[in-house]
Coordinates of C-alpha atoms in Angstrom, one line a residue:
M1 CA 42.5 -21.8 4.5
V2 CA 45.2 -23.2 2.3
I3 CA 46.9 -24.6 5.5
G4 CA 43.8 -26.2 6.6
D5 CA 43.1 -27.8 3.2
G6 CA 46.6 -29.0 3.4
V7 CA 45.9 -30.5 6.8
L8 CA 42.4 -31.6 6.1
T9 CA 42.4 -33.1 2.5
P10 CA 44.9 -35.8 3.6
A11 CA 43.0 -36.6 6.9
V12 CA 39.7 -37.0 5.0
S13 CA 41.3 -38.6 1.8
V14 CA 42.8 -41.2 3.9
F15 CA 40.3 -41.8 6.2
S16 CA 37.6 -42.1 3.7
A17 CA 39.6 -44.8 1.8
V18 CA 40.2 -46.6 4.7
S19 CA 36.6 -46.7 5.9
G20 CA 36.0 -49.1 3.6
L21 CA 36.9 -51.7 6.0
E22 CA 33.8 -51.1 8.0
L23 CA 31.9 -53.1 5.2
S24 CA 34.8 -55.1 3.9
M25 CA 35.6 -56.9 7.4
A26 CA 33.2 -58.8 9.4
N27 CA 32.0 -58.2 12.8
N28 CA 33.1 -55.1 14.7
Q29 CA 36.8 -55.5 14.0
H30 CA 37.2 -52.4 12.2
Q31 CA 36.7 -50.3 15.1
Y32 CA 39.9 -51.4 16.6
I33 CA 42.1 -51.3 13.3
L34 CA 40.5 -48.2 11.3
L35 CA 42.4 -45.5 13.4
P36 CA 45.5 -46.9 13.5
I37 CA 45.7 -47.7 9.8
T38 CA 44.9 -44.1 8.7
C39 CA 47.3 -42.8 10.9
V40 CA 50.0 -44.9 9.7
I41 CA 49.4 -44.3 6.0
L42 CA 49.1 -40.4 7.0
V43 CA 52.8 -40.9 8.7
F44 CA 54.2 -42.6 5.5
L45 CA 52.8 -40.3 3.3
F46 CA 54.4 -37.2 5.1
T47 CA 57.6 -39.4 5.8
L48 CA 57.7 -40.0 2.0
Q49 CA 58.0 -35.9 1.0
H50 CA 61.7 -36.0 2.4
F51 CA 62.6 -38.1 -0.5
G52 CA 60.9 -36.1 -3.3
T53 CA 57.7 -37.1 -5.6
H54 CA 60.3 -37.2 -8.5
R55 CA 61.0 -40.5 -7.1
V56 CA 57.7 -42.0 -7.2
G57 CA 55.7 -39.5 -9.3
F58 CA 55.6 -41.6 -12.1
L59 CA 53.1 -43.7 -10.5
F60 CA 50.5 -41.0 -9.6
A61 CA 49.5 -40.4 -13.3
P62 CA 48.6 -44.3 -13.6
I63 CA 46.9 -44.9 -9.9
V64 CA 44.5 -41.6 -10.4
C65 CA 43.6 -42.5 -14.0
L66 CA 43.0 -46.2 -12.8
W67 CA 40.7 -44.8 -9.9
L68 CA 38.6 -42.8 -12.2
L69 CA 38.0 -45.5 -14.3
T70 CA 37.2 -47.8 -11.5
I71 CA 34.6 -45.4 -10.0
S72 CA 33.3 -44.8 -13.5
I73 CA 32.7 -48.7 -14.2
I74 CA 31.2 -48.9 -10.9
G75 CA 28.9 -46.0 -11.9
V76 CA 27.8 -47.1 -15.1
Y77 CA 27.3 -50.8 -13.5
N78 CA 24.8 -49.1 -10.9
I79 CA 23.0 -47.2 -13.4
F80 CA 21.9 -50.0 -15.6
C81 CA 21.7 -52.4 -12.6
W82 CA 19.2 -50.4 -10.3
N83 CA 17.9 -47.2 -11.9
P84 CA 18.6 -46.2 -16.0
H85 CA 16.4 -43.3 -15.3
V86 CA 18.5 -41.6 -13.0
Y87 CA 20.3 -39.6 -15.6
Q88 CA 17.4 -37.2 -15.4
A89 CA 19.0 -35.9 -12.4
L90 CA 21.2 -33.9 -14.4
S91 CA 18.4 -31.5 -15.1
P92 CA 18.6 -28.2 -13.0
Y93 CA 14.8 -28.4 -12.7
Y94 CA 15.1 -31.3 -10.0
T95 CA 17.4 -29.0 -8.3
Y96 CA 14.8 -26.3 -8.0
K97 CA 12.3 -28.8 -7.0
F98 CA 14.5 -30.5 -4.4
L99 CA 15.0 -26.9 -2.7
Q100 CA 11.5 -25.6 -3.3
K101 CA 10.2 -28.8 -1.4
T102 CA 12.9 -29.2 1.4
Q103 CA 13.4 -25.4 2.1
T104 CA 15.4 -25.0 5.1
G105 CA 16.7 -28.7 5.2
G106 CA 17.4 -28.3 1.6
W107 CA 19.6 -25.3 1.9
M108 CA 21.4 -27.0 5.2
S109 CA 22.2 -30.3 2.8
L110 CA 24.2 -28.1 0.6
G111 CA 27.1 -28.3 3.1
G112 CA 27.1 -32.2 2.6
I113 CA 26.3 -31.7 -1.1
L114 CA 29.5 -29.7 -1.3
L115 CA 31.5 -32.6 -0.3
C116 CA 31.0 -34.1 -3.8
V117 CA 33.4 -31.4 -4.9
T118 CA 35.9 -31.5 -2.3
G119 CA 38.9 -33.2 -3.6
S120 CA 38.7 -32.4 -6.9
E121 CA 40.2 -29.1 -6.5
A122 CA 43.5 -30.9 -5.4
M123 CA 44.3 -31.0 -9.1
Y124 CA 44.6 -27.0 -9.0
A125 CA 46.9 -27.2 -6.2
D126 CA 49.8 -27.9 -9.1
L127 CA 48.5 -25.1 -11.0
G128 CA 52.1 -23.7 -10.8
H129 CA 53.5 -26.8 -12.5
F130 CA 51.2 -27.7 -15.0
T131 CA 49.4 -25.4 -18.0
Q132 CA 46.0 -24.1 -17.6
S133 CA 45.1 -26.0 -21.2
S134 CA 46.5 -29.0 -19.6
I135 CA 44.2 -28.6 -15.9
K136 CA 41.2 -27.9 -18.1
M137 CA 41.4 -30.9 -20.3
A138 CA 42.1 -33.2 -17.8
F139 CA 39.1 -32.2 -15.9
T140 CA 36.6 -31.6 -18.4
L141 CA 37.6 -34.7 -20.4
L142 CA 38.8 -37.4 -17.5
V143 CA 37.7 -36.0 -14.1
Y144 CA 34.2 -34.4 -14.3
P145 CA 32.8 -37.3 -16.4
A146 CA 34.2 -40.0 -13.9
L147 CA 32.8 -38.3 -11.0
V148 CA 29.3 -37.6 -12.4
L149 CA 29.0 -41.1 -13.5
A150 CA 30.3 -42.3 -10.1
Y151 CA 27.7 -40.1 -8.3
M152 CA 24.9 -41.1 -10.6
G153 CA 25.6 -44.5 -9.6
Q154 CA 25.5 -44.1 -6.2
A155 CA 22.2 -42.4 -6.6
A156 CA 20.7 -45.1 -8.6
Y157 CA 21.8 -47.5 -5.9
I158 CA 20.4 -45.7 -3.2
S159 CA 17.2 -45.1 -5.0
R160 CA 16.6 -49.0 -5.0
H161 CA 18.1 -49.2 -1.4
H162 CA 16.6 -47.2 1.6
D163 CA 16.9 -49.5 4.6
F164 CA 20.7 -48.9 6.3
E165 CA 21.6 -50.0 9.3
N166 CA 23.0 -46.3 10.2
S167 CA 23.3 -42.9 8.0
N168 CA 27.0 -43.7 8.0
H169 CA 26.5 -46.3 5.7
I170 CA 25.1 -44.1 2.9
G171 CA 28.3 -43.6 0.9
F172 CA 30.5 -44.8 -1.5
Y173 CA 31.7 -48.2 -0.3
V174 CA 27.9 -49.5 0.0
S175 CA 27.0 -49.4 -3.7
V176 CA 30.4 -51.2 -4.7
P177 CA 29.8 -54.5 -5.5
E178 CA 31.0 -57.0 -2.6
K179 CA 33.3 -59.1 -4.7
T180 CA 35.2 -55.9 -5.8
R181 CA 35.6 -54.2 -2.4
W182 CA 39.0 -55.2 -1.7
P183 CA 40.5 -54.6 -4.8
V184 CA 38.6 -51.0 -4.9
L185 CA 39.5 -50.4 -1.1
G186 CA 43.4 -50.6 -2.3
I187 CA 43.1 -48.5 -5.3
A188 CA 41.3 -45.8 -3.5
I189 CA 44.1 -45.9 -0.7
L190 CA 46.6 -45.0 -3.4
A191 CA 44.5 -42.5 -4.9
A192 CA 44.2 -40.9 -1.7
V193 CA 48.0 -40.7 -1.1
A194 CA 48.3 -39.4 -4.7
G195 CA 45.7 -36.7 -4.2
S196 CA 46.9 -36.0 -0.9
Q197 CA 50.5 -35.5 -2.6
A198 CA 49.2 -32.6 -4.7
V199 CA 47.6 -30.7 -1.8
I200 CA 50.9 -31.2 0.3
T201 CA 53.1 -30.3 -2.7
G202 CA 50.7 -27.0 -3.6
T203 CA 50.9 -26.1 0.1
F204 CA 55.0 -25.9 0.2
S205 CA 54.7 -24.0 -3.2
I206 CA 52.8 -21.2 -1.7
I207 CA 54.7 -21.0 1.6
K208 CA 57.7 -20.6 -0.5
Q209 CA 56.1 -17.8 -2.2
C210 CA 54.6 -16.0 1.1
S211 CA 58.1 -16.3 2.1
S212 CA 59.7 -14.8 -0.8
L213 CA 57.4 -11.9 -0.4
N214 CA 57.8 -11.4 3.3
C215 CA 54.5 -12.5 4.4
F216 CA 56.1 -15.6 6.0
P217 CA 58.7 -16.7 8.1
R218 CA 61.8 -18.0 6.5
V219 CA 61.9 -21.9 6.3
K220 CA 64.3 -24.1 4.6
I221 CA 63.6 -24.7 0.9
V222 CA 64.6 -28.3 -0.4
H223 CA 64.8 -28.8 -3.9
T224 CA 63.9 -32.6 -4.5
S225 CA 64.5 -32.6 -8.1
S226 CA 67.4 -31.3 -10.2
T227 CA 65.3 -31.5 -13.4
V228 CA 61.9 -30.5 -12.2
H229 CA 62.1 -27.1 -10.4
G230 CA 58.5 -27.2 -8.9
Q231 CA 59.2 -30.1 -6.7
I232 CA 60.3 -28.8 -3.5
Y233 CA 60.0 -29.9 0.2
I234 CA 59.9 -27.6 3.5
P235 CA 60.9 -30.0 6.5
E236 CA 59.2 -27.5 9.1
I237 CA 56.0 -27.2 7.2
N238 CA 55.9 -30.8 6.5
W239 CA 56.0 -32.0 10.2
I240 CA 53.8 -29.3 11.3
L241 CA 51.2 -30.8 8.7
M242 CA 51.8 -34.2 9.9
V243 CA 51.1 -33.4 13.5
L244 CA 47.9 -31.2 12.8
C245 CA 46.6 -34.1 10.3
L246 CA 47.3 -36.8 13.3
A247 CA 45.5 -34.7 15.8
V248 CA 42.5 -33.9 13.5
T249 CA 41.8 -37.6 12.7
I250 CA 42.8 -39.2 15.9
G251 CA 40.4 -36.1 17.6
F252 CA 37.5 -36.5 15.6
R253 CA 37.4 -40.3 14.8
D254 CA 35.1 -40.0 12.0
T255 CA 34.5 -39.0 8.5
K256 CA 31.6 -36.7 9.4
H257 CA 33.5 -33.8 11.4
L258 CA 36.4 -34.4 9.1
T259 CA 34.4 -33.8 6.0
N260 CA 32.4 -31.1 7.6
A261 CA 35.8 -29.3 8.3
Q262 CA 37.1 -29.7 5.0
G263 CA 34.0 -28.8 3.3
L264 CA 34.3 -25.2 5.0
A265 CA 37.8 -24.8 4.1
V266 CA 37.4 -25.7 0.6
I267 CA 34.1 -23.2 0.0
T268 CA 36.1 -20.5 1.6
V269 CA 38.5 -20.7 -0.6
M270 CA 36.3 -20.9 -3.9
L271 CA 34.8 -17.6 -2.1
V272 CA 38.1 -15.9 -1.7
T273 CA 39.3 -16.9 -5.3
T274 CA 36.3 -15.5 -6.8
C275 CA 36.6 -12.2 -4.9
L276 CA 40.4 -12.0 -6.2
M277 CA 39.3 -13.0 -9.7
S278 CA 36.8 -9.9 -9.8
L279 CA 39.7 -7.6 -9.0
V280 CA 41.7 -9.2 -11.5
I281 CA 39.0 -9.0 -13.9
L282 CA 39.0 -5.2 -13.2
L283 CA 43.1 -4.3 -12.6
C284 CA 44.5 -6.7 -14.7
W285 CA 42.3 -7.6 -17.5
N286 CA 41.0 -3.8 -17.8
K287 CA 37.6 -5.1 -18.3
S288 CA 35.1 -2.6 -17.2
I289 CA 33.5 -2.4 -13.5
V290 CA 30.0 -4.1 -14.4
Y291 CA 31.6 -6.9 -16.2
A292 CA 33.8 -7.6 -12.8
V293 CA 30.7 -7.1 -10.6
S294 CA 28.6 -9.3 -12.7
F295 CA 31.1 -12.1 -12.4
L296 CA 31.3 -11.6 -8.9
A297 CA 27.7 -11.2 -8.3
F298 CA 26.6 -14.6 -10.4
F299 CA 29.6 -16.7 -8.8
G300 CA 29.9 -15.4 -5.3
A301 CA 25.9 -15.8 -4.9
I302 CA 26.2 -19.4 -5.4
E303 CA 29.4 -19.9 -3.3
V304 CA 27.7 -17.9 -0.6
L305 CA 24.7 -20.1 -0.7
Y306 CA 27.4 -23.1 0.1
F307 CA 29.3 -20.9 2.5
S308 CA 26.4 -20.5 4.8
A309 CA 25.4 -23.9 4.6
S310 CA 28.4 -25.1 5.6
L311 CA 29.0 -22.5 8.6
V312 CA 26.1 -23.9 10.4
K313 CA 28.3 -27.2 11.0
F314 CA 30.5 -24.8 13.0
H315 CA 30.3 -27.0 16.0
E316 CA 30.6 -30.1 14.3
G317 CA 34.2 -29.9 13.1
A318 CA 33.9 -26.8 11.1
W319 CA 35.4 -24.7 13.5
V320 CA 38.8 -26.1 12.5
P321 CA 39.8 -24.6 9.2
I322 CA 38.8 -21.2 11.0
V323 CA 41.0 -21.8 13.9
L324 CA 44.2 -22.8 11.8
S325 CA 43.5 -20.0 9.6
F326 CA 43.2 -17.7 12.2
I327 CA 46.5 -18.8 13.8
F328 CA 48.3 -18.5 10.8
M329 CA 47.1 -15.2 9.7
I330 CA 48.4 -13.9 12.8
V331 CA 51.6 -15.5 12.3
M332 CA 51.7 -13.9 8.5
C333 CA 50.6 -10.4 10.1
V334 CA 53.5 -10.3 12.6
W335 CA 55.8 -11.4 10.5
H336 CA 55.2 -9.0 7.4
Y337 CA 54.6 -6.1 10.4
G338 CA 57.9 -6.9 12.0
T339 CA 59.9 -7.0 8.6
R340 CA 58.4 -3.9 7.4
K341 CA 59.4 -1.8 10.5
K342 CA 62.8 -3.6 10.5
Y343 CA 63.4 -2.4 6.7
E344 CA 62.1 1.1 7.9
F345 CA 64.5 1.1 10.6
D346 CA 67.6 0.5 8.2
V347 CA 66.3 3.3 5.9
Q348 CA 66.0 5.8 8.5
N349 CA 69.3 5.0 10.0
K350 CA 71.3 4.3 6.8
V351 CA 74.5 6.5 6.5
S352 CA 74.5 9.1 4.0
I353 CA 77.1 9.3 1.2
S354 CA 79.0 12.7 2.5
W355 CA 79.7 10.8 5.3
F356 CA 82.1 9.0 3.1
L357 CA 83.4 11.8 1.2
N358 CA 84.6 13.4 4.5
I359 CA 86.6 10.6 5.7
G360 CA 88.4 10.0 2.8
P361 CA 89.7 7.2 0.3
S362 CA 90.9 5.2 3.3
L363 CA 87.5 5.5 4.9
G364 CA 89.4 6.5 8.2
I365 CA 90.5 2.9 9.0
V366 CA 92.6 0.6 7.7
R367 CA 92.1 -1.4 4.2
V368 CA 93.6 -4.9 4.3
R369 CA 93.6 -6.8 1.2
G370 CA 90.4 -8.8 0.1
I371 CA 86.8 -8.4 -0.9
G372 CA 84.5 -7.4 1.9
L373 CA 81.0 -8.5 1.0
I374 CA 78.2 -6.5 3.1
H375 CA 74.8 -8.0 2.7
T376 CA 72.1 -5.4 3.0
E377 CA 68.2 -5.1 2.6
L378 CA 68.9 -1.5 1.5
M379 CA 69.3 -0.8 -2.4
S380 CA 70.8 2.9 -1.7
G381 CA 72.5 4.5 0.9
I382 CA 75.0 3.0 3.5
P383 CA 73.3 0.4 6.0
A384 CA 73.4 1.4 9.5
I385 CA 75.6 -1.9 10.5
F386 CA 78.8 -1.0 8.5
S387 CA 79.4 2.1 10.7
H388 CA 78.5 0.3 13.5
F389 CA 81.3 -2.2 12.8
V390 CA 83.7 0.3 11.8
T391 CA 83.3 1.9 14.6
N392 CA 83.9 -1.2 16.9
L393 CA 86.7 -2.5 14.7
P394 CA 88.3 0.2 12.5
A395 CA 89.7 -2.1 9.7
F396 CA 88.2 -3.3 6.5
H397 CA 88.9 -4.9 2.9
Q398 CA 90.4 -2.9 -0.2
V399 CA 87.3 -3.7 -2.0
L400 CA 83.8 -3.4 -0.2
V401 CA 80.6 -4.6 -1.9
F402 CA 77.3 -3.8 -0.7
L403 CA 75.3 -6.8 -1.7
C404 CA 71.3 -6.6 -1.8
V405 CA 69.5 -9.8 -2.8
K406 CA 66.1 -9.2 -3.6
S407 CA 63.0 -11.9 -4.2
V408 CA 60.8 -9.8 -6.9
S409 CA 56.8 -10.7 -7.4
V410 CA 57.7 -12.7 -10.6
P411 CA 58.4 -16.2 -11.1
H412 CA 61.8 -16.0 -12.9
V413 CA 64.4 -13.3 -13.4
Q414 CA 66.6 -14.0 -16.5
P415 CA 70.2 -14.3 -16.1
E416 CA 71.1 -11.1 -17.9
E417 CA 68.8 -9.1 -16.1
R418 CA 70.0 -10.5 -12.4
F419 CA 73.0 -8.3 -11.6
L420 CA 72.5 -4.4 -11.2
V421 CA 75.9 -2.8 -10.3
G422 CA 76.9 0.8 -9.4
R423 CA 79.7 2.8 -7.9
I424 CA 79.5 4.4 -4.1
G425 CA 81.7 7.7 -4.2
P426 CA 84.7 8.2 -6.0
K427 CA 86.4 5.4 -8.0
K428 CA 89.6 5.6 -5.5
Y429 CA 87.3 4.6 -3.0
R430 CA 86.8 0.9 -4.6
L431 CA 83.3 0.7 -3.3
Y432 CA 80.4 -0.7 -5.1
R433 CA 76.6 -1.9 -5.0
V434 CA 75.5 -4.9 -6.2
V435 CA 71.7 -6.0 -6.5
V436 CA 70.8 -9.3 -7.1
R437 CA 67.4 -10.3 -8.0
Y438 CA 65.7 -13.5 -7.8
G439 CA 61.9 -14.5 -8.7
Y440 CA 60.4 -16.5 -6.1
R441 CA 60.6 -19.7 -8.1
D442 CA 64.0 -19.2 -8.8
V443 CA 66.8 -21.2 -7.3
Q444 CA 69.8 -19.7 -5.9
K445 CA 73.5 -20.7 -6.8
D446 CA 76.0 -21.9 -4.7
D447 CA 78.7 -19.8 -2.7
I448 CA 81.6 -20.4 -5.3
Q449 CA 79.7 -19.9 -8.6
F450 CA 77.5 -16.7 -6.9
E451 CA 81.2 -15.4 -6.2
K452 CA 82.6 -15.8 -9.6
D453 CA 79.4 -14.3 -11.1
L454 CA 79.2 -11.4 -8.5
V455 CA 83.4 -10.7 -9.5
S456 CA 82.4 -11.0 -13.0
S457 CA 79.6 -8.5 -13.2
I458 CA 81.6 -6.0 -11.1
A459 CA 84.4 -6.4 -13.6
E460 CA 82.4 -5.8 -16.6
F461 CA 80.8 -2.5 -14.9
I462 CA 84.5 -1.2 -14.6
R463 CA 85.3 -2.2 -18.2
C464 CA 82.0 -0.6 -19.8
A465 CA 81.8 2.5 -17.1
D466 CA 82.7 5.9 -18.2
S467 CA 86.0 7.0 -17.6
N468 CA 84.8 10.4 -16.2
Q469 CA 82.0 8.5 -14.5
N470 CA 82.2 8.8 -10.4
G471 CA 78.3 8.6 -10.1
Y472 CA 76.6 7.8 -6.9
E473 CA 73.5 5.1 -6.5
R474 CA 73.4 4.9 -10.3
L475 CA 72.9 1.1 -11.0
S476 CA 73.7 -0.5 -14.5
S477 CA 72.4 -3.7 -15.6
I478 CA 75.0 -6.4 -16.8
S479 CA 73.8 -8.7 -19.0
K480 CA 76.9 -10.8 -18.8
G481 CA 79.9 -10.5 -16.6
L482 CA 83.4 -10.2 -17.9
P483 CA 84.9 -14.1 -18.0
L484 CA 86.7 -15.0 -15.3
Q485 CA 89.6 -17.5 -15.5
E486 CA 90.7 -18.9 -11.9
D487 CA 93.5 -21.8 -10.9
D488 CA 92.8 -24.6 -13.4
G489 CA 91.9 -22.0 -16.5
E490 CA 88.6 -23.1 -16.9
L491 CA 87.1 -20.0 -18.7
D492 CA 83.7 -19.1 -16.9
G493 CA 80.9 -17.4 -19.1
S494 CA 82.3 -17.8 -22.2
D495 CA 82.9 -21.1 -24.9
S496 CA 86.6 -22.6 -25.5
S497 CA 86.4 -21.7 -29.1
G498 CA 86.2 -17.9 -28.6
S499 CA 89.3 -18.0 -26.4
S500 CA 91.5 -17.3 -28.8
T501 CA 90.4 -14.1 -30.1
R502 CA 90.4 -12.7 -26.7
K503 CA 93.6 -11.0 -24.8
E504 CA 94.3 -11.3 -20.9
I505 CA 95.4 -8.9 -18.5
N506 CA 97.4 -10.9 -15.7
P507 CA 98.3 -9.3 -12.2
N508 CA 101.9 -8.6 -11.7
T509 CA 102.6 -11.4 -9.3
I510 CA 106.4 -11.6 -7.8
A511 CA 105.6 -14.6 -5.6
P512 CA 103.3 -17.4 -5.8
K513 CA 99.7 -17.1 -4.4
P514 CA 97.4 -19.4 -3.4
K515 CA 94.8 -18.5 -6.3
R516 CA 95.7 -17.2 -9.4
V517 CA 92.6 -15.0 -10.7
R518 CA 92.7 -13.3 -14.2
F519 CA 90.1 -11.7 -16.7
V520 CA 89.6 -12.0 -20.2
L521 CA 88.8 -9.4 -22.3
P522 CA 87.2 -9.4 -25.9
K523 CA 89.9 -8.8 -28.6
D524 CA 90.9 -5.1 -29.6
T525 CA 89.2 -3.9 -26.2
K526 CA 90.7 -0.5 -25.7
I527 CA 90.5 0.1 -21.4
D528 CA 92.4 3.1 -20.1
K529 CA 94.8 3.2 -17.4
E530 CA 92.8 3.8 -14.6
A531 CA 90.0 1.2 -15.3
R532 CA 92.8 -1.2 -15.8
D533 CA 94.4 -0.2 -12.4
E534 CA 90.9 -0.9 -11.1
L535 CA 90.6 -4.4 -12.5
Q536 CA 94.0 -5.2 -11.2
E537 CA 93.1 -4.2 -7.6
L538 CA 89.9 -6.4 -8.0
M539 CA 92.0 -9.2 -8.8
Q540 CA 94.2 -9.2 -6.3
A541 CA 91.3 -8.8 -3.8
R542 CA 89.8 -11.8 -5.6
E543 CA 92.9 -13.4 -5.0
A544 CA 93.1 -12.5 -1.3
G545 CA 89.7 -14.1 -1.0
M546 CA 86.0 -12.9 -0.3
S547 CA 84.7 -12.4 3.3
F548 CA 81.2 -12.2 3.9
I549 CA 79.6 -9.7 6.7
T550 CA 76.3 -10.0 7.5
G551 CA 74.0 -8.0 10.4
R552 CA 71.8 -9.7 13.0
S553 CA 69.3 -7.6 13.8
Y554 CA 67.2 -7.7 17.5
M555 CA 63.8 -5.8 17.4
K556 CA 62.8 -3.9 20.3
A557 CA 59.6 -1.5 20.5
K558 CA 60.8 1.9 21.5
S559 CA 59.8 3.1 25.2
G560 CA 56.4 4.6 25.3
S561 CA 55.1 2.4 22.6
G562 CA 51.6 0.8 22.8
L563 CA 50.9 -2.5 24.7
I564 CA 50.0 -4.2 21.6
K565 CA 53.1 -3.0 19.4
Q566 CA 55.2 -4.2 22.4
I567 CA 53.7 -7.7 22.3
V568 CA 54.0 -7.8 18.3
I569 CA 57.9 -6.6 18.1
N570 CA 59.2 -8.0 21.7
I571 CA 57.4 -11.1 22.0
G572 CA 55.6 -12.0 18.6
Y573 CA 58.4 -11.2 15.8
E574 CA 61.5 -11.9 17.9
F575 CA 60.2 -15.3 18.7
L576 CA 59.7 -16.1 14.9
R577 CA 62.8 -14.5 14.1
R578 CA 64.7 -16.6 16.5
N579 CA 62.9 -19.9 15.4
S580 CA 62.9 -19.1 11.5
R581 CA 65.6 -19.4 9.1
G582 CA 68.0 -17.0 8.2
P583 CA 68.1 -15.3 4.7
A584 CA 68.2 -17.8 1.7
F585 CA 71.7 -15.9 0.7
T586 CA 73.4 -16.4 3.8
T587 CA 72.6 -20.2 4.1
N588 CA 74.7 -20.8 1.0
L589 CA 77.9 -18.8 2.7
P590 CA 81.0 -20.4 4.1
H591 CA 81.4 -20.2 7.9
V592 CA 85.0 -19.6 8.0
S593 CA 84.5 -16.5 6.0
T594 CA 81.6 -15.1 7.4
V595 CA 81.2 -12.4 10.2
E596 CA 78.1 -11.7 11.9
V597 CA 77.4 -8.3 13.5
G598 CA 74.5 -7.7 15.8
M599 CA 72.5 -4.4 16.3
V600 CA 69.4 -3.3 18.6
C601 CA 66.9 -1.9 16.8
Q602 CA 64.7 0.4 18.4
V603 CA 61.3 0.6 16.1

């Protein structure tokens, strides 16, 4: 439903704003320009996403404030001009009398009444970018009073004007004084663009978080601002939203069907949020089940009433969000199922540590200079891709690092908690495991800085490790890597003021090397010969360069699997895998130093 809201909110907002031309233009000229203008504005809106909201974001707040002030003034004008007693409609008593008198007709009208709040929920789309208190204050002190005044003004106008040419004229613009319609129309279009921007940005954020949790195919994420982290742009999702938005706008061509679709999408999101909130009350806040059930019963009953009224209009446009949600749910389920099966295959086919112990320090292959970085999803054991590689190409680097990049279900991971380093096998094997953790809102570093941080973390692990430690699969958290100095003598991870209090370990170089690498140890640090030799070899390997080995697994259902599983794995998941991005870590790797190994996974 979030995708549906991201499609329908821009379409409804812009189309409703532009519909003011129907009353502002003479004759029937609006019939020929209303739809093209709406489409042009929508294309401009989605094209704007490429440049990022930080370039024009400073205009959004004044535009929205101006819009809220405008509808408030118009509402107050209509109240005093047409019906000053309309304030009595705020009493719930009249709601009860209305439903009692109209019965079924009043219940069905709730679907239209719901449209009064659709759009105001757009400010909650940026909940991850603003604090709860700021949104509460903005809604309570500004948005809600402005909406109440605007709708009271419309009600006051309609109470004195019952003769409309058709029901479509019963809207906002009919209550706007004729002399101010053109300025209000311009402000409304700008406000529609600003409100739609919030929903589109919120959709980007949700897709990014779902992708980090392996619930959505990997997509390209572009951070459009160097100062504000939450401002992101996802090209694939942006153009999909634009095509769908144009499709529903051109297909329906009126606000009635569009608002029916948006109403169902919004009330469904509200209902799902209420259900999830009851679980938060029970599981996260540790409240009693009576408290959670009472919350669900009270708010859920109200939302179910609106939901049922919106569902009645299924054939009048409300089917759109249901179809969109069903399609995206299938995509998410197929991707999550295939990803989980692939991980289970990797776990079942990983190589045991005893396999290494039996083949000796050389691993039964030729060890060449350099660092070999093997990307794997496993946090323990040796991935099957390694044995597959050395079986076909019996040569590998003198230092092997099994790298696992994990996205954890927290927004940010502190730098001192990011790297976990461990040893695989005895020290003489020079095999290490590094787990790098990122939050779903963290920005992954570029390849050069990442290499430095990785080598520094391994060096710090070697320095701090027990001389008698030959532990396997025991990971240590590295809060700060050993400072690394390369080429130009710049010291990474330490300030220049403390460099004089440190001593250096220099590699024994006979001939000039393309890259000079050395670690800077704290003063008076005692280190045994074995650890010194290990650091020496790590420096030499770093000077020789780093190679990245990644795996590409082709999923295939086992023979004898059910028809549904074969369709999901062989067709659905493979189609999504081929048309999705690779892991975020691999996008920053230098192509000249990357080796890709393919495997067929029978699941």
